[in-house]
Amino acid sequence: MSDTRFDGAKVLITGGLGFIGSNLARRLVDLGAAVTLLDSLIPEYGGNLFNVDGIESRVRINISDVRDQHAMRYLIQGQDFLFNLAGQTSHMDSMQDPYTDLEINCRAQLSILEACRLHNPTVTVVFASTRQIYGRPDHLPVDEQHLLRPVDVNGINKMAGEWYHILYNNAWGIPACALRLTNTYGPRMRVKDARQTFLGLWIRLLVEDRPFEVWDGAQLRDFTYVDDAVEALLLAAAAPDGHGQVFNVGGDCVISLKQLADVLVEVNGGGRYVSRTFPGDRKRIDIGDYYADDTRIRNTLNWSPQVPLREGLSRTLTFYRQHLGKYVE
Ligand SMILES: NC(=O)c1ccc[n+]([C@@H]2O[C@H](COP(=O)([O-])OP(=O)(O)OC[C@H]3O[C@@H](n4cnc5c(N)ncnc54)[C@H](O)[C@@H]3O)[C@@H](O)[C@H]2O)c1
C-alpha cells in the first residue's frame, strides 16, 4: 500500500513479538511509523525476540501483559493506532485451562478498550479476530452473516473480544474494526509445536527430515500468507469505511489438508507424512471444512491476496531452513 498515513504515526502492537505482530512491525517501521511492541513473552505462546531480529533498534519493546491495566493505561497514551493482536491462540489449551483464555482473550480486551476510552479515545484500533468464532459452518463459503457458534472456549472468548471492539466503536466512537483471520502462515510463525497451527509443526518436522502427521486429510481450508494478512491489517486501520465492521480474510485458494501436505512435500523437494484418524480430544472441537467468503474486504478495502500458496510455502520453508534453531530452542 502506498498510503503515507503511517509515516511518523505512533503505533502500538499488542502481541508485537508474535508471528503476525512482528511481521506487521517490520512493515510499519519501513513505512516510517514509531512502533511500540507490547508482549508478555509467555513461553507457550508465539512471542520470540528473534522475530524482531534486524529491527530491534527501530522499535520500542515493552515486555508486559495486556491483563495489566496499569501498563495498558500508560502504553495507550499518545498512540495513533493500536493493532490489538495479543492472544492465547491454542484451542486445546483453551479447553484445558479456560480461565486463562478468558482473562486474555476476553477480560483483557475489555480493559484495553477501557484504557482507550479513558486515556486515548481517538486511537484507531484493529483487532485480530478469527474464523474460529463461526464454529462448524452451516454452508460454504462462510460470509460475515454466518451464525457465530464457536465450538471451543477460545472461539467464545475471541467472539466476545471482537464484539467489545465493535461495541466501543458504536457506543463510544472509538474507531475500531476486526479482521476474522483464517489460517495464517509464513516466516516467524510458531513451529515448536501445534499450539498456533498444525502447519507450523508440519514445517518444523519437514525441515528436520522427520515425518509429520495428517489427521483425516479431507478437511478443506484456506490459508493466508502473512504479508497478505499484514496488508489487510494496514488497510483496515487506514480506511474510515471499515470502522465498526468485521471482515473475513481468506486465502488465494481452497485446499484439503491432504493436498496441502502433498504441495508442502513437493515444494520442499521431498519429505514424508503419515495419515491418521482424527484424535478423539481434537475431534470434539473440530470445525470440519472452512473457507471464507471475503468479498466484503475485497470490495470495501480493496484487499486481495497477493502471495499464492506455493510461493508462500516456499518462502516459509526457506526461512526455517535458515533459522529453525531460533524457534525450537
Ligand atoms: N495465526 C493464525 O492463523 C491466526 C488465525 C486467526 C486469528 N489469529 C489471531 O491473531 C493474533 C496474533 O496471532 P499470531 O498467530 O501472531 O500468534 P502469536 O502467538 O505468535 O502472537 C500472539 C502474541 O501475543 C502475545 N501474548 C499472549 N498473551 C499475552 C498477554 N497476556 N499479554 C501480552 N502479550 C500476550 C504472545 O506472547 C504472542 O507473541 C491472535 O490474537 C490470534 O488469535 C491468528
CSV table of C-alpha atoms and ligand atoms in Angstrom, one decimal:
chain,number,residue,atom,x,y,z
A,1,MET,CA,0.0,0.0,0.0
A,2,SER,CA,1.4,3.4,-1.0
A,3,ASP,CA,-0.5,5.2,1.8
A,4,THR,CA,1.7,7.6,3.8
A,5,ARG,CA,-0.7,7.5,6.7
A,6,PHE,CA,1.7,5.6,8.9
A,7,ASP,CA,4.7,7.8,8.2
A,8,GLY,CA,5.5,9.4,11.6
A,9,ALA,CA,2.4,7.8,13.2
A,10,LYS,CA,2.7,6.3,16.7
A,11,VAL,CA,1.6,2.7,16.6
A,12,LEU,CA,1.2,0.2,19.5
A,13,ILE,CA,1.1,-3.5,18.6
A,14,THR,CA,-0.1,-5.9,21.4
A,15,GLY,CA,1.4,-9.3,20.8
A,16,GLY,CA,4.1,-7.5,18.8
A,17,LEU,CA,6.8,-10.1,19.3
A,18,GLY,CA,4.5,-12.8,18.0
A,19,PHE,CA,4.1,-14.1,14.5
A,20,ILE,CA,1.7,-11.7,12.8
A,21,GLY,CA,2.6,-8.8,15.1
A,22,SER,CA,6.3,-8.9,14.3
A,23,ASN,CA,5.7,-9.1,10.5
A,24,LEU,CA,3.4,-6.1,10.9
A,25,ALA,CA,6.1,-4.3,12.9
A,26,ARG,CA,8.6,-4.8,10.1
A,27,ARG,CA,6.3,-3.3,7.6
A,28,LEU,CA,5.4,-0.4,9.8
A,29,VAL,CA,8.9,0.6,10.5
A,30,ASP,CA,9.6,0.6,6.8
A,31,LEU,CA,6.5,2.9,6.4
A,32,GLY,CA,8.1,5.3,8.9
A,33,ALA,CA,6.0,4.6,11.9
A,34,ALA,CA,7.2,4.9,15.5
A,35,VAL,CA,6.3,1.4,16.7
A,36,THR,CA,5.9,0.1,20.2
A,37,LEU,CA,5.7,-3.7,20.7
A,38,LEU,CA,3.9,-4.9,23.8
A,39,ASP,CA,4.3,-8.6,24.5
A,40,SER,CA,4.4,-10.9,27.6
A,41,LEU,CA,6.7,-13.5,26.0
A,42,ILE,CA,4.8,-16.3,27.8
A,43,PRO,CA,6.7,-19.3,26.6
A,44,GLU,CA,3.7,-21.4,25.4
A,45,TYR,CA,2.7,-18.6,23.0
A,46,GLY,CA,4.2,-17.4,19.8
A,47,GLY,CA,6.3,-14.5,21.0
A,48,ASN,CA,10.0,-14.7,20.2
A,49,LEU,CA,12.7,-11.9,20.4
A,50,PHE,CA,14.3,-13.3,17.2
A,51,ASN,CA,11.1,-12.2,15.4
A,52,VAL,CA,12.5,-8.6,15.6
A,53,ASP,CA,16.0,-9.6,14.6
A,54,GLY,CA,17.4,-6.7,12.5
A,55,ILE,CA,14.7,-4.1,13.5
A,56,GLU,CA,15.4,-4.1,17.3
A,57,SER,CA,16.9,-0.6,17.2
A,58,ARG,CA,13.9,0.7,15.2
A,59,VAL,CA,11.1,-0.4,17.6
A,60,ARG,CA,10.4,0.1,21.3
A,61,ILE,CA,9.8,-3.1,23.1
A,62,ASN,CA,7.8,-3.4,26.3
A,63,ILE,CA,7.6,-6.7,28.0
A,64,SER,CA,4.3,-6.6,29.7
A,65,ASP,CA,0.9,-8.2,29.9
A,66,VAL,CA,-2.4,-7.0,28.4
A,67,ARG,CA,-4.0,-8.2,31.6
A,68,ASP,CA,-2.1,-5.4,33.5
A,69,GLN,CA,-4.4,-2.4,33.3
A,70,HIS,CA,-1.8,0.0,34.6
A,71,ALA,CA,0.6,-1.0,31.8
A,72,MET,CA,-2.1,-0.6,29.2
A,73,ARG,CA,-3.1,2.8,30.5
A,74,TYR,CA,0.4,4.0,30.2
A,75,LEU,CA,1.2,2.5,26.8
A,76,ILE,CA,-2.0,3.5,25.1
A,77,GLN,CA,-1.5,7.2,25.6
A,78,GLY,CA,-0.4,9.2,22.6
A,79,GLN,CA,-0.8,6.4,20.2
A,80,ASP,CA,-2.4,7.0,16.8
A,81,PHE,CA,-3.0,3.3,16.0
A,82,LEU,CA,-3.5,0.2,18.1
A,83,PHE,CA,-3.1,-3.2,16.4
A,84,ASN,CA,-4.6,-5.5,19.0
A,85,LEU,CA,-3.0,-8.9,18.3
A,86,ALA,CA,-2.1,-10.3,21.8
A,87,GLY,CA,-3.9,-13.5,22.3
A,88,GLN,CA,-3.9,-17.1,23.6
A,89,THR,CA,-4.2,-19.0,20.3
A,90,SER,CA,-4.4,-22.7,21.3
A,91,HIS,CA,-7.8,-24.2,21.0
A,92,MET,CA,-6.8,-27.2,23.0
A,93,ASP,CA,-5.2,-25.1,25.8
A,94,SER,CA,-8.4,-23.1,26.0
A,95,MET,CA,-10.3,-26.3,26.8
A,96,GLN,CA,-7.7,-27.4,29.4
A,97,ASP,CA,-7.3,-24.0,31.0
A,98,PRO,CA,-10.4,-22.0,30.1
A,99,TYR,CA,-9.8,-19.3,32.7
A,100,THR,CA,-6.5,-18.1,31.2
A,101,ASP,CA,-8.1,-17.9,27.8
A,102,LEU,CA,-11.0,-15.9,29.4
A,103,GLU,CA,-8.6,-13.5,31.1
A,104,ILE,CA,-6.5,-12.8,28.0
A,105,ASN,CA,-8.9,-13.1,25.1
A,106,CYS,CA,-12.0,-11.6,26.8
A,107,ARG,CA,-11.4,-9.7,30.0
A,108,ALA,CA,-8.1,-8.1,28.9
A,109,GLN,CA,-9.8,-7.0,25.7
A,110,LEU,CA,-12.4,-5.1,27.7
A,111,SER,CA,-9.7,-3.4,29.8
A,112,ILE,CA,-7.7,-2.5,26.7
A,113,LEU,CA,-10.8,-0.7,25.3
A,114,GLU,CA,-11.4,0.9,28.6
A,115,ALA,CA,-7.9,2.3,28.5
A,116,CYS,CA,-8.7,3.7,25.1
A,117,ARG,CA,-11.9,5.2,26.2
A,118,LEU,CA,-10.4,6.9,29.3
A,119,HIS,CA,-7.0,7.8,28.0
A,120,ASN,CA,-7.0,7.9,24.2
A,121,PRO,CA,-10.5,7.9,22.6
A,122,THR,CA,-9.2,8.9,19.2
A,123,VAL,CA,-6.9,5.9,18.7
A,124,THR,CA,-7.8,3.7,15.7
A,125,VAL,CA,-8.0,0.1,16.8
A,126,VAL,CA,-7.8,-3.1,14.6
A,127,PHE,CA,-8.5,-6.3,16.4
A,128,ALA,CA,-7.2,-9.7,15.2
A,129,SER,CA,-10.3,-11.9,15.4
A,130,THR,CA,-10.6,-15.4,14.0
A,131,ARG,CA,-12.7,-17.7,11.8
A,132,GLN,CA,-12.9,-20.0,14.8
A,133,ILE,CA,-15.8,-18.0,16.1
A,134,TYR,CA,-18.1,-19.4,13.3
A,135,GLY,CA,-17.7,-22.9,14.6
A,136,ARG,CA,-18.8,-25.7,12.2
A,137,PRO,CA,-20.0,-23.9,9.1
A,138,ASP,CA,-23.6,-24.4,8.0
A,139,HIS,CA,-22.6,-23.5,4.5
A,140,LEU,CA,-19.5,-22.7,2.4
A,141,PRO,CA,-18.0,-20.3,1.8
A,142,VAL,CA,-18.6,-18.6,5.1
A,143,ASP,CA,-19.5,-14.9,4.9
A,144,GLU,CA,-19.8,-12.4,7.8
A,145,GLN,CA,-23.6,-13.0,8.1
A,146,HIS,CA,-23.0,-16.7,9.1
A,147,LEU,CA,-24.2,-17.5,12.6
A,148,LEU,CA,-21.5,-17.4,15.3
A,149,ARG,CA,-21.5,-20.7,17.1
A,150,PRO,CA,-18.0,-21.4,18.5
A,151,VAL,CA,-17.0,-25.0,19.2
A,152,ASP,CA,-14.4,-24.2,21.9
A,153,VAL,CA,-13.6,-21.8,24.7
A,154,ASN,CA,-11.2,-19.9,22.6
A,155,GLY,CA,-13.8,-19.2,20.0
A,156,ILE,CA,-16.3,-17.9,22.6
A,157,ASN,CA,-13.7,-15.6,24.2
A,158,LYS,CA,-12.4,-14.3,20.8
A,159,MET,CA,-16.0,-13.6,19.8
A,160,ALA,CA,-16.6,-11.6,22.9
A,161,GLY,CA,-13.3,-9.8,22.4
A,162,GLU,CA,-14.3,-8.9,18.8
A,163,TRP,CA,-17.7,-7.6,19.9
A,164,TYR,CA,-16.3,-5.4,22.6
A,165,HIS,CA,-14.3,-3.7,19.9
A,166,ILE,CA,-17.4,-3.2,17.7
A,167,LEU,CA,-19.4,-2.0,20.8
A,168,TYR,CA,-16.7,0.6,21.7
A,169,ASN,CA,-16.8,1.8,18.1
A,170,ASN,CA,-20.6,2.1,18.2
A,171,ALA,CA,-21.2,3.3,21.7
A,172,TRP,CA,-18.1,5.4,22.4
A,173,GLY,CA,-16.9,6.4,18.9
A,174,ILE,CA,-13.5,4.8,19.2
A,175,PRO,CA,-12.7,3.9,15.6
A,176,ALA,CA,-12.4,0.1,15.7
A,177,CYS,CA,-12.8,-2.9,13.5
A,178,ALA,CA,-12.0,-6.6,13.4
A,179,LEU,CA,-10.5,-9.0,10.9
A,180,ARG,CA,-11.6,-12.6,11.1
A,181,LEU,CA,-8.3,-14.2,10.1
A,182,THR,CA,-8.2,-17.7,8.7
A,183,ASN,CA,-5.1,-20.0,9.0
A,184,THR,CA,-2.2,-17.5,8.6
A,185,TYR,CA,1.3,-18.8,7.8
A,186,GLY,CA,4.7,-17.6,6.9
A,187,PRO,CA,8.1,-16.7,8.4
A,188,ARG,CA,8.1,-16.2,12.2
A,189,MET,CA,5.1,-18.5,12.9
A,190,ARG,CA,5.4,-20.8,15.9
A,191,VAL,CA,6.8,-24.1,14.7
A,192,LYS,CA,7.9,-25.6,18.0
A,193,ASP,CA,4.5,-27.4,18.4
A,194,ALA,CA,1.0,-27.2,17.0
A,195,ARG,CA,-0.2,-24.6,19.5
A,196,GLN,CA,-0.6,-21.9,16.9
A,197,THR,CA,-1.3,-24.1,13.9
A,198,PHE,CA,-0.7,-27.7,12.8
A,199,LEU,CA,1.1,-26.3,9.8
A,200,GLY,CA,3.9,-24.9,12.0
A,201,LEU,CA,4.6,-28.3,13.3
A,202,TRP,CA,4.5,-29.8,9.8
A,203,ILE,CA,7.1,-27.3,8.6
A,204,ARG,CA,9.4,-28.0,11.6
A,205,LEU,CA,9.3,-31.8,11.1
A,206,LEU,CA,9.8,-31.4,7.3
A,207,VAL,CA,12.8,-29.2,7.8
A,208,GLU,CA,14.2,-31.7,10.4
A,209,ASP,CA,13.6,-34.5,7.8
A,210,ARG,CA,11.1,-36.3,10.1
A,211,PRO,CA,7.6,-37.5,9.1
A,212,PHE,CA,4.6,-35.3,10.0
A,213,GLU,CA,1.0,-36.4,10.7
A,214,VAL,CA,-2.0,-35.6,8.6
A,215,TRP,CA,-5.2,-36.2,10.6
A,216,ASP,CA,-8.1,-37.2,8.3
A,217,GLY,CA,-6.9,-35.1,5.4
A,218,ALA,CA,-10.2,-34.4,3.7
A,219,GLN,CA,-10.9,-31.1,5.6
A,220,LEU,CA,-11.0,-28.1,3.4
A,221,ARG,CA,-9.2,-24.9,4.4
A,222,ASP,CA,-7.9,-21.6,3.1
A,223,PHE,CA,-4.6,-20.1,4.1
A,224,THR,CA,-3.4,-16.5,4.1
A,225,TYR,CA,0.3,-15.7,3.7
A,226,VAL,CA,1.4,-13.4,6.5
A,227,ASP,CA,2.3,-10.5,4.2
A,228,ASP,CA,-1.3,-10.5,2.9
A,229,ALA,CA,-2.6,-10.6,6.5
A,230,VAL,CA,-0.4,-7.6,7.3
A,231,GLU,CA,-1.7,-5.7,4.3
A,232,ALA,CA,-5.3,-6.4,5.4
A,233,LEU,CA,-4.5,-5.0,8.9
A,234,LEU,CA,-2.9,-1.8,7.4
A,235,LEU,CA,-5.8,-1.3,5.1
A,236,ALA,CA,-8.3,-1.8,7.9
A,237,ALA,CA,-6.5,0.8,10.0
A,238,ALA,CA,-6.2,3.4,7.3
A,239,ALA,CA,-9.8,3.3,5.9
A,240,PRO,CA,-12.6,5.0,7.9
A,241,ASP,CA,-15.0,3.0,5.8
A,242,GLY,CA,-14.0,-0.1,7.7
A,243,HIS,CA,-14.6,1.2,11.2
A,244,GLY,CA,-17.3,-0.6,13.1
A,245,GLN,CA,-17.1,-3.5,10.7
A,246,VAL,CA,-15.9,-7.1,10.8
A,247,PHE,CA,-14.1,-8.6,7.8
A,248,ASN,CA,-13.3,-12.1,6.8
A,249,VAL,CA,-9.8,-12.5,5.5
A,250,GLY,CA,-9.4,-15.6,3.3
A,251,GLY,CA,-6.7,-17.1,1.1
A,252,ASP,CA,-5.9,-17.4,-2.6
A,253,CYS,CA,-7.3,-21.0,-2.9
A,254,VAL,CA,-9.3,-23.7,-1.2
A,255,ILE,CA,-7.3,-26.9,-0.5
A,256,SER,CA,-7.8,-30.1,1.5
A,257,LEU,CA,-5.2,-30.9,4.2
A,258,LYS,CA,-4.0,-34.0,2.3
A,259,GLN,CA,-3.5,-31.8,-0.8
A,260,LEU,CA,-1.7,-29.2,1.4
A,261,ALA,CA,0.6,-32.0,2.7
A,262,ASP,CA,1.4,-33.1,-0.9
A,263,VAL,CA,2.1,-29.5,-2.0
A,264,LEU,CA,4.3,-28.9,1.0
A,265,VAL,CA,6.4,-32.0,0.4
A,266,GLU,CA,6.7,-31.1,-3.3
A,267,VAL,CA,7.8,-27.5,-2.6
A,268,ASN,CA,10.3,-28.9,-0.1
A,269,GLY,CA,11.7,-31.2,-2.7
A,270,GLY,CA,11.0,-34.3,-0.5
A,271,GLY,CA,9.7,-35.4,2.8
A,272,ARG,CA,7.2,-37.8,4.4
A,273,TYR,CA,3.9,-37.8,6.2
A,274,VAL,CA,1.7,-40.4,7.7
A,275,SER,CA,-2.1,-40.3,7.7
A,276,ARG,CA,-4.0,-40.8,10.9
A,277,THR,CA,-7.6,-40.7,12.1
A,278,PHE,CA,-8.5,-37.6,14.0
A,279,PRO,CA,-7.7,-38.0,17.7
A,280,GLY,CA,-10.8,-38.0,19.8
A,281,ASP,CA,-9.9,-35.0,22.0
A,282,ARG,CA,-9.4,-32.9,18.9
A,283,LYS,CA,-12.4,-34.2,17.0
A,284,ARG,CA,-14.6,-32.8,19.8
A,285,ILE,CA,-13.7,-29.3,18.8
A,286,ASP,CA,-13.1,-29.7,15.1
A,287,ILE,CA,-14.8,-27.3,12.8
A,288,GLY,CA,-14.9,-29.6,9.7
A,289,ASP,CA,-14.5,-27.7,6.4
A,290,TYR,CA,-14.0,-24.0,6.4
A,291,TYR,CA,-13.2,-21.4,3.8
A,292,ALA,CA,-14.1,-17.7,3.7
A,293,ASP,CA,-16.2,-15.6,1.5
A,294,ASP,CA,-14.1,-12.4,1.8
A,295,THR,CA,-15.9,-10.3,-0.7
A,296,ARG,CA,-16.5,-7.6,1.9
A,297,ILE,CA,-12.9,-6.8,2.5
A,298,ARG,CA,-12.1,-7.1,-1.2
A,299,ASN,CA,-14.9,-4.6,-2.1
A,300,THR,CA,-14.6,-2.2,0.9
A,301,LEU,CA,-10.8,-2.1,1.5
A,302,ASN,CA,-9.7,-3.2,-2.0
A,303,TRP,CA,-7.7,-6.1,-0.4
A,304,SER,CA,-6.9,-9.3,-2.2
A,305,PRO,CA,-4.2,-12.0,-1.5
A,306,GLN,CA,-1.0,-11.4,-3.5
A,307,VAL,CA,1.1,-14.4,-2.5
A,308,PRO,CA,0.0,-17.8,-3.9
A,309,LEU,CA,0.1,-20.8,-1.6
A,310,ARG,CA,3.1,-22.5,-3.3
A,311,GLU,CA,5.1,-19.3,-3.2
A,312,GLY,CA,4.2,-18.6,0.4
A,313,LEU,CA,5.1,-22.2,1.5
A,314,SER,CA,8.4,-21.9,-0.4
A,315,ARG,CA,9.3,-18.6,1.4
A,316,THR,CA,8.3,-20.1,4.7
A,317,LEU,CA,10.5,-23.3,4.2
A,318,THR,CA,13.4,-21.1,3.1
A,319,PHE,CA,13.1,-19.1,6.3
A,320,TYR,CA,13.0,-22.1,8.6
A,321,ARG,CA,15.8,-23.9,6.8
A,322,GLN,CA,17.9,-20.9,7.8
A,323,HIS,CA,16.5,-20.1,11.3
A,324,LEU,CA,14.9,-23.2,12.7
A,325,GLY,CA,17.2,-23.3,15.7
A,326,LYS,CA,15.8,-19.9,16.9
A,327,TYR,CA,12.3,-21.4,17.0
A,328,VAL,CA,12.8,-24.8,18.7
A,329,GLU,CA,15.4,-24.0,21.4
B,1,LIG,N1,-2.0,-17.3,13.1
B,1,LIG,C1,-3.3,-17.5,12.7
B,1,LIG,O1,-3.5,-18.4,11.9
B,1,LIG,C2,-4.4,-16.7,13.3
B,1,LIG,C3,-5.7,-17.0,12.8
B,1,LIG,C4,-6.8,-16.3,13.4
B,1,LIG,C5,-6.6,-15.3,14.3
B,1,LIG,N2,-5.3,-15.1,14.8
B,1,LIG,C6,-5.2,-14.1,15.8
B,1,LIG,O2,-4.1,-13.2,15.5
B,1,LIG,C7,-3.5,-12.8,16.7
B,1,LIG,C8,-2.0,-13.0,16.5
B,1,LIG,O3,-1.8,-14.4,16.4
B,1,LIG,P1,-0.4,-15.0,16.0
B,1,LIG,O4,-0.6,-16.0,15.0
B,1,LIG,O5,0.6,-13.9,15.6
B,1,LIG,O6,0.0,-15.7,17.3
B,1,LIG,P2,1.3,-15.5,18.3
B,1,LIG,O7,1.1,-16.4,19.4
B,1,LIG,O8,2.5,-15.6,17.5
B,1,LIG,O9,1.1,-14.0,18.7
B,1,LIG,C9,0.4,-13.6,19.9
B,1,LIG,C10,1.3,-12.8,20.7
B,1,LIG,O10,0.5,-12.4,21.9
B,1,LIG,C11,1.4,-12.5,23.0
B,1,LIG,N3,0.6,-12.6,24.2
B,1,LIG,C12,-0.2,-13.6,24.5
B,1,LIG,N4,-0.8,-13.3,25.7
B,1,LIG,C13,-0.4,-12.1,26.1
B,1,LIG,C14,-0.7,-11.3,27.2
B,1,LIG,N5,-1.5,-11.7,28.1
B,1,LIG,N6,-0.1,-10.1,27.2
B,1,LIG,C15,0.8,-9.6,26.3
B,1,LIG,N7,1.1,-10.4,25.2
B,1,LIG,C16,0.5,-11.6,25.1
B,1,LIG,C17,2.2,-13.7,22.8
B,1,LIG,O11,3.4,-13.7,23.5
B,1,LIG,C18,2.4,-13.7,21.3
B,1,LIG,O12,3.7,-13.0,21.0
B,1,LIG,C19,-4.1,-13.6,17.8
B,1,LIG,O13,-5.0,-12.7,18.6
B,1,LIG,C20,-4.8,-14.7,17.2
B,1,LIG,O14,-6.0,-15.1,17.9
B,1,LIG,C21,-4.2,-15.8,14.3
